[in-house]
Short mmCIF file of C-alpha atoms and ligand atoms in Angstrom, two decimals:
data_model
loop_
_atom_site.label_atom_id
_atom_site.label_comp_id
_atom_site.label_asym_id
_atom_site.label_seq_id
_atom_site.Cartn_x
_atom_site.Cartn_y
_atom_site.Cartn_z
CA UNK A 1192 -27.96 61.84 76.46
CA UNK A 1193 -28.94 65.14 74.85
CA UNK A 1194 -32.51 64.27 73.93
CA UNK A 1195 -35.04 61.94 75.43
CA UNK A 1196 -37.80 62.38 72.87
CA UNK A 1197 -37.75 61.81 69.15
CA UNK A 1198 -38.72 64.56 66.74
CA UNK A 1199 -41.40 62.17 65.57
CA UNK A 1200 -42.65 61.08 68.99
CA UNK A 1201 -41.38 58.25 71.19
CA UNK A 1202 -37.72 57.70 72.01
CA UNK A 1203 -35.03 58.81 69.54
CA UNK A 1204 -34.06 56.69 66.57
CA UNK A 1205 -30.31 56.36 65.99
CA UNK A 1206 -28.78 55.42 62.64
CA UNK A 1207 -25.31 54.00 62.03
CA UNK A 1208 -24.58 53.91 58.29
CA UNK A 1209 -21.91 51.38 57.21
CA UNK A 1210 -20.50 49.56 54.23
CA UNK A 1211 -20.58 46.37 56.34
CA UNK A 1212 -17.77 43.93 57.21
CA UNK A 1213 -17.96 45.22 60.74
CA UNK A 1214 -15.10 45.80 63.12
CA UNK A 1215 -14.85 47.43 66.54
CA UNK A 1216 -14.91 50.92 64.97
CA UNK A 1217 -18.45 50.21 63.74
CA UNK A 1218 -19.37 48.46 66.99
CA UNK A 1219 -18.30 51.54 68.99
CA UNK A 1220 -20.73 53.63 66.90
CA UNK A 1221 -23.50 51.08 67.52
CA UNK A 1222 -22.81 51.13 71.25
CA UNK A 1223 -22.91 54.93 71.36
CA UNK A 1224 -26.24 54.85 69.51
CA UNK A 1225 -27.52 52.15 71.89
CA UNK A 1226 -26.67 54.40 74.87
CA UNK A 1227 -28.45 57.43 73.50
CA UNK A 1228 -31.38 56.12 71.46
CA UNK A 1229 -34.49 54.03 72.02
CA UNK A 1230 -34.24 52.40 68.60
CA UNK A 1231 -30.98 51.68 66.80
CA UNK A 1232 -30.85 51.08 63.05
CA UNK A 1233 -27.70 50.04 61.22
CA UNK A 1234 -27.54 50.30 57.46
CA UNK A 1235 -25.27 48.05 55.41
CA UNK A 1236 -24.89 49.15 51.84
CA UNK A 1237 -21.81 48.93 49.64
CA UNK A 1238 -22.72 52.02 47.67
CA UNK A 1239 -21.49 51.71 44.08
CA UNK A 1240 -21.83 55.47 43.62
CA UNK A 1241 -18.98 56.21 46.02
CA UNK A 1242 -16.46 53.74 44.60
CA UNK A 1243 -14.34 55.51 42.01
CA UNK A 1244 -12.36 52.31 41.46
CA UNK A 1245 -14.34 49.36 40.04
CA UNK A 1246 -11.78 46.82 41.33
CA UNK A 1247 -12.05 48.24 44.86
CA UNK A 1248 -15.87 47.86 44.70
CA UNK A 1249 -15.59 44.33 43.37
CA UNK A 1250 -13.29 43.06 46.11
CA UNK A 1251 -14.67 45.12 49.03
CA UNK A 1252 -15.07 42.54 51.85
CA UNK A 1253 -18.66 41.54 52.53
CA UNK A 1254 -20.37 39.26 55.00
CA UNK A 1255 -23.91 40.31 55.81
CA UNK A 1256 -24.63 37.30 57.99
CA UNK A 1257 -21.73 38.06 60.30
CA UNK A 1258 -22.61 41.79 60.30
CA UNK A 1259 -26.13 40.95 61.47
CA UNK A 1260 -24.70 38.74 64.21
CA UNK A 1261 -22.34 41.47 65.48
CA UNK A 1262 -25.13 44.04 65.23
CA UNK A 1263 -27.42 41.82 67.28
CA UNK A 1264 -24.72 41.46 69.95
CA UNK A 1265 -24.40 45.27 70.05
CA UNK A 1266 -28.16 45.59 70.62
CA UNK A 1267 -29.17 46.86 67.18
CA UNK A 1268 -32.94 46.73 66.61
CA UNK A 1269 -32.95 46.75 62.82
CA UNK A 1270 -30.47 46.16 60.03
CA UNK A 1271 -31.33 47.91 56.78
CA UNK A 1272 -29.43 46.21 53.97
CA UNK A 1273 -31.04 47.24 50.71
CA UNK A 1274 -30.20 45.74 47.33
CA UNK A 1275 -28.65 48.18 44.87
CA UNK A 1276 -31.85 48.47 42.81
CA UNK A 1277 -33.89 49.16 45.95
CA UNK A 1278 -31.58 52.02 46.79
CA UNK A 1279 -31.42 53.25 43.20
CA UNK A 1280 -34.62 52.15 41.41
CA UNK A 1281 -33.85 54.58 38.57
CA UNK A 1282 -30.57 55.80 37.13
CA UNK A 1283 -29.48 58.50 39.56
CA UNK A 1284 -30.21 62.02 38.35
CA UNK A 1285 -30.14 63.87 41.64
CA UNK A 1286 -26.79 64.03 43.36
CA UNK A 1287 -25.55 65.88 46.40
CA UNK A 1288 -22.13 67.46 46.24
CA UNK A 1289 -20.21 69.64 48.64
CA UNK A 1290 -17.46 70.84 46.31
CA UNK A 1291 -15.51 73.23 48.53
CA UNK A 1292 -15.04 70.66 51.30
CA UNK A 1293 -14.19 67.98 48.71
CA UNK A 1294 -11.42 69.97 47.02
CA UNK A 1295 -8.48 68.70 49.04
CA UNK A 1296 -7.17 65.45 50.54
CA UNK A 1297 -9.39 62.53 49.46
CA UNK A 1298 -11.24 64.60 46.83
CA UNK A 1299 -8.55 64.76 44.11
CA UNK A 1300 -7.46 61.16 44.77
CA UNK A 1301 -10.98 59.69 44.57
CA UNK A 1302 -12.94 61.60 41.93
CA UNK A 1303 -16.69 61.25 42.49
CA UNK A 1304 -16.28 59.54 45.86
CA UNK A 1305 -17.62 62.33 48.04
CA UNK A 1306 -20.64 63.15 45.91
CA UNK A 1307 -21.51 59.42 45.84
CA UNK A 1308 -21.12 59.26 49.62
CA UNK A 1309 -23.03 62.52 50.20
CA UNK A 1310 -25.86 61.33 47.93
CA UNK A 1311 -26.32 58.02 49.72
CA UNK A 1312 -26.03 59.57 53.20
CA UNK A 1313 -28.66 62.16 52.23
CA UNK A 1314 -30.92 59.34 50.98
CA UNK A 1315 -30.46 57.42 54.24
CA UNK A 1316 -31.16 60.48 56.38
CA UNK A 1317 -34.15 61.53 54.25
CA UNK A 1318 -35.52 58.00 53.92
CA UNK A 1319 -35.05 56.68 57.46
CA UNK A 1320 -35.39 60.06 59.20
CA UNK A 1321 -33.28 59.20 62.27
CA UNK A 1322 -33.06 61.67 65.15
CA UNK A 1323 -29.33 61.00 65.47
CA UNK A 1324 -26.76 59.57 63.06
CA UNK A 1325 -23.34 58.34 64.16
CA UNK A 1326 -20.11 58.70 62.17
CA UNK A 1327 -16.44 57.98 62.88
CA UNK A 1328 -13.78 60.68 63.09
CA UNK A 1329 -11.57 58.19 61.20
CA UNK A 1330 -13.18 59.67 58.07
CA UNK A 1331 -12.70 63.30 59.08
CA UNK A 1332 -13.31 64.91 55.70
CA UNK A 1333 -16.40 62.74 55.17
CA UNK A 1334 -17.70 63.87 58.55
CA UNK A 1335 -17.16 67.56 57.68
CA UNK A 1336 -19.04 67.05 54.42
CA UNK A 1337 -21.95 65.26 56.13
CA UNK A 1338 -22.23 68.00 58.76
CA UNK A 1339 -22.26 70.62 56.04
CA UNK A 1340 -24.89 68.91 53.87
CA UNK A 1341 -27.07 68.51 56.94
CA UNK A 1342 -26.92 72.26 57.56
CA UNK A 1343 -27.24 73.26 53.89
CA UNK A 1344 -30.23 70.97 53.27
CA UNK A 1345 -31.89 71.68 56.66
CA UNK A 1346 -31.89 68.01 57.60
CA UNK A 1347 -33.12 67.63 61.19
CA UNK A 1348 -30.87 64.68 62.14
CA UNK A 1349 -28.20 65.42 64.77
CA UNK A 1350 -24.80 64.28 63.44
CA UNK A 1351 -22.79 62.61 66.20
CA UNK A 1352 -19.00 62.22 65.72
CA UNK A 1353 -17.17 59.43 67.55
CA UNK A 1354 -13.42 58.79 68.05
CA UNK A 1355 -11.28 56.57 65.84
CA UNK A 1356 -10.86 53.05 67.16
CA UNK A 1357 -7.37 51.61 66.62
CA UNK A 1358 -5.93 48.11 66.71
CA UNK A 1359 -3.73 47.17 69.68
CA UNK A 1360 -0.58 48.46 67.94
CA UNK A 1361 -2.20 51.72 66.80
CA UNK A 1362 -3.24 50.91 63.21
CA UNK A 1363 -6.62 52.56 62.57
CA UNK A 1364 -9.28 49.89 62.12
CA UNK A 1365 -10.51 49.53 58.58
CA UNK A 1366 -12.35 46.69 56.86
CA UNK A 1367 -9.59 46.83 54.21
CA UNK A 1368 -6.90 45.89 56.79
CA UNK A 1369 -7.78 42.23 56.18
CA UNK A 1370 -6.02 42.46 52.81
CA UNK A 1371 -2.63 43.38 54.36
CA UNK A 1372 0.06 40.68 54.70
CA UNK A 1373 1.88 40.57 58.06
CA UNK A 1374 4.81 42.53 56.54
CA UNK A 1375 2.47 45.12 55.00
CA UNK A 1376 0.60 45.45 58.29
CA UNK A 1377 3.89 46.21 60.03
CA UNK A 1378 4.78 48.79 57.34
CA UNK A 1379 1.32 50.37 57.68
CA UNK A 1380 2.12 51.35 61.26
CA UNK A 1381 4.16 54.24 59.80
CA UNK A 1382 0.86 56.13 59.36
CA UNK A 1383 -0.33 55.96 62.96
CA UNK A 1384 3.20 56.34 64.37
CA UNK A 1385 3.74 59.44 62.24
CA UNK A 1386 0.42 60.90 63.35
CA UNK A 1387 1.13 60.16 67.02
CA UNK A 1388 4.49 61.96 66.62
CA UNK A 1389 2.66 65.04 65.28
CA UNK A 1390 0.19 64.85 68.15
CA UNK A 1391 3.10 64.83 70.61
CA UNK A 1392 4.81 67.69 68.76
CA UNK A 1393 1.64 69.82 68.69
CA UNK A 1394 0.94 69.20 72.36
CA UNK A 1395 4.59 70.05 72.98
CA UNK A 1396 4.13 73.49 71.41
CA UNK A 1397 4.73 73.09 67.65
CA UNK A 1398 2.24 75.37 65.85
CA UNK A 1399 3.76 75.41 62.38
CA UNK A 1400 1.36 73.40 60.24
CA UNK A 1401 3.91 72.78 57.47
CA UNK A 1402 6.37 71.39 60.04
CA UNK A 1403 3.73 69.02 61.41
CA UNK A 1404 2.78 67.89 57.89
CA UNK A 1405 6.48 67.33 57.05
CA UNK A 1406 7.00 65.30 60.21
CA UNK A 1407 4.34 62.70 59.44
CA UNK A 1408 5.16 62.73 55.71
CA UNK A 1409 8.83 61.93 56.38
CA UNK A 1410 7.92 59.06 58.71
CA UNK A 1411 5.64 57.55 56.06
CA UNK A 1412 8.02 58.24 53.18
CA UNK A 1413 10.91 56.62 55.01
CA UNK A 1414 9.01 53.38 55.65
CA UNK A 1415 9.71 50.61 53.13
CA UNK A 1416 6.56 49.47 51.32
CA UNK A 1417 4.63 52.64 52.15
CA UNK A 1418 3.74 54.94 49.27
CA UNK A 1419 2.34 58.15 50.80
CA UNK A 1420 -0.25 60.19 48.89
CA UNK A 1421 -0.71 63.19 51.15
CA UNK A 1422 -0.22 64.52 54.68
CA UNK A 1423 -2.34 67.63 55.11
CA UNK A 1424 -3.81 69.67 57.89
CA UNK A 1425 -7.27 71.22 57.49
CA UNK A 1426 -9.76 73.17 59.55
CA UNK A 1427 -12.43 70.99 61.09
CA UNK A 1428 -15.40 72.91 59.72
CA UNK A 1429 -14.37 73.86 56.21
CA UNK A 1430 -11.49 71.49 55.37
CA UNK A 1431 -9.59 74.68 54.55
CA UNK A 1432 -5.83 75.23 54.67
CA UNK A 1433 -4.22 76.81 57.71
CA UNK A 1434 -0.68 78.01 58.46
CA UNK A 1435 -0.73 77.96 62.24
CA UNK A 1436 -2.37 75.47 64.51
CA UNK A 1437 -4.72 77.97 66.13
CA UNK A 1438 -8.14 76.47 65.31
CA UNK A 1439 -9.90 73.12 65.67
CA UNK A 1440 -8.43 71.06 62.86
CA UNK A 1441 -7.21 67.65 61.78
CA UNK A 1442 -4.09 66.27 60.17
CA UNK A 1443 -5.01 63.57 57.67
CA UNK A 1444 -2.82 61.15 55.75
CA UNK A 1445 -3.32 58.65 52.95
CA UNK A 1446 -0.89 56.04 51.70
CA UNK A 1447 -0.84 52.90 49.63
CA UNK A 1448 0.53 49.84 51.36
CA UNK A 1449 0.58 46.77 49.12
CA UNK A 1450 -2.92 46.27 47.70
CA UNK A 1451 -4.60 48.68 50.10
CA UNK A 1452 -5.08 52.43 50.28
CA UNK A 1453 -5.18 53.52 53.92
CA UNK A 1454 -6.31 56.78 55.51
CA UNK A 1455 -5.88 58.00 59.06
CA UNK A 1456 -5.84 61.25 61.04
CA UNK A 1457 -5.49 62.96 64.39
CA UNK A 1458 -7.77 65.77 65.50
CA UNK A 1459 -6.59 68.90 67.31
CA UNK A 1460 -8.80 70.87 69.63
CA UNK A 1461 -7.84 74.36 70.71
CA UNK A 1462 -8.72 74.80 74.37
CA UNK A 1463 -7.95 77.41 76.98
CA UNK A 1464 -4.91 75.42 78.12
CA UNK A 1465 -3.50 74.86 74.65
CA UNK A 1466 -3.83 72.12 72.08
CA UNK A 1467 -5.36 68.75 72.89
CA UNK A 1468 -4.88 65.98 70.34
CA UNK A 1469 -7.54 63.31 69.86
CA UNK A 1470 -5.43 60.28 68.94
CA UNK A 1471 -8.29 57.77 68.93
CA UNK A 1472 -8.76 54.73 71.17
CA UNK A 1473 -6.67 51.53 70.92
CA UNK A 1474 -8.27 48.12 71.41
CA UNK A 1475 -7.06 45.91 74.24
CA UNK A 1476 -7.24 42.71 72.22
CA UNK A 1477 -6.95 41.68 68.55
CA UNK A 1478 -9.80 42.86 66.36
CA UNK A 1479 -12.73 40.66 65.36
CA UNK A 1480 -11.76 41.53 61.78
CA UNK A 1481 -9.25 38.72 61.66
CA UNK A 1482 -11.60 36.02 62.90
CA UNK A 1483 -13.21 35.90 59.45
CA UNK A 1484 -11.66 35.13 56.09
CA UNK A 1485 -12.83 37.85 53.68
CA UNK A 1486 -12.43 35.40 50.79
CA UNK A 1487 -15.37 33.47 52.18
CA UNK A 1488 -17.55 36.56 51.91
CA UNK A 1489 -19.70 36.13 48.85
CA UNK A 1490 -21.14 38.71 46.51
CA UNK A 1491 -22.93 41.80 47.70
CA UNK A 1492 -26.12 42.41 49.65
CA UNK A 1493 -28.09 41.34 46.62
CA UNK A 1494 -26.31 37.98 46.43
CA UNK A 1495 -26.32 37.45 50.20
CA UNK A 1496 -30.09 37.83 50.21
CA UNK A 1497 -30.83 35.47 47.31
P1 AMP B 2619 -17.43 52.23 56.61
O1 AMP B 2619 -18.18 50.96 56.75
O2 AMP B 2619 -15.95 52.04 56.53
O3 AMP B 2619 -17.98 53.15 55.57
O4 AMP B 2619 -17.64 53.00 57.98
C1 AMP B 2619 -18.91 53.23 58.51
C2 AMP B 2619 -18.78 54.20 59.65
O5 AMP B 2619 -17.83 53.68 60.59
C3 AMP B 2619 -18.24 55.57 59.22
O6 AMP B 2619 -18.88 56.57 59.98
C4 AMP B 2619 -16.79 55.48 59.56
O7 AMP B 2619 -16.19 56.74 59.81
C5 AMP B 2619 -16.84 54.64 60.82
N1 AMP B 2619 -15.54 54.00 61.06
C6 AMP B 2619 -14.82 53.25 60.18
N2 AMP B 2619 -13.67 52.87 60.74
C7 AMP B 2619 -13.64 53.40 61.99
C8 AMP B 2619 -12.72 53.38 63.08
N3 AMP B 2619 -11.57 52.74 62.99
N4 AMP B 2619 -13.05 54.05 64.21
C9 AMP B 2619 -14.22 54.72 64.32
N5 AMP B 2619 -15.14 54.76 63.34
C10 AMP B 2619 -14.85 54.12 62.19
#
């Protein structure tokens, strides 16, 4: 634990922002916060501002009751689940955007997504004033943007990155995985398998970024039912292009599989002894995601509360 005292007195307050419909990826963030903080707050807010696709917002899986239960089991002290008009009492005029880091990868595919995300994260950090806030490396570009806005806006919260949690067979955990049929789930493994192949190649000495991108792209492109959108490497700090794998970076992919758009990545750290790939952490048993039918989830936070 880096700090024992909060900026505001007492023990540190840790925040884990989520869109809800929790899985073990979220729980791992809650557990890390529980280890390091005296008070743990989880926010659940399906932020309309960051959904560029109205249908995706409409059908995003929700179940606040179950989220609260899982949060309680993980030792969370407070769940902050505001209604949309509590979060945005007036039409939003002030937005946060980090254009340079939003230029590539998810940016062009999801117009408005990152400024919506950056705006709500800034509001959560400014409003709840946590000492530490926990985010998954699964959303690598998002994490880079959040780190940058924290620096640019002089926000005092320490941003804590945590590894990607994967299902037993390697598929990165995502709330949207519940919408995959068994055949689509099998096809979706092309993403993680492709990324693991690049991790092996990089650790084996491959430094040509284009070759690594081509490797994962070809594994996704060759999989029936997988429609790849991009396979790109970027520097960790600036999400900038690079030719040679000689800096801390990540290789991110996105693909459509059936009704779902999936993203995943591996991180590469340059150490004294060469490249070390962070492949994420696989679960040892099936995810809690599948113990709940998302169809039974009703409405949004507003509806769940009424
Ligand atoms: P979401 O509810 O999907 O917006 O995610 C909330 C937080 O959980 C974000 O910081 C995500 O990066 C993180 N997260 C989502 N999926 C995973 C995962 N599979 N492993 C680790 N963190 C994750």
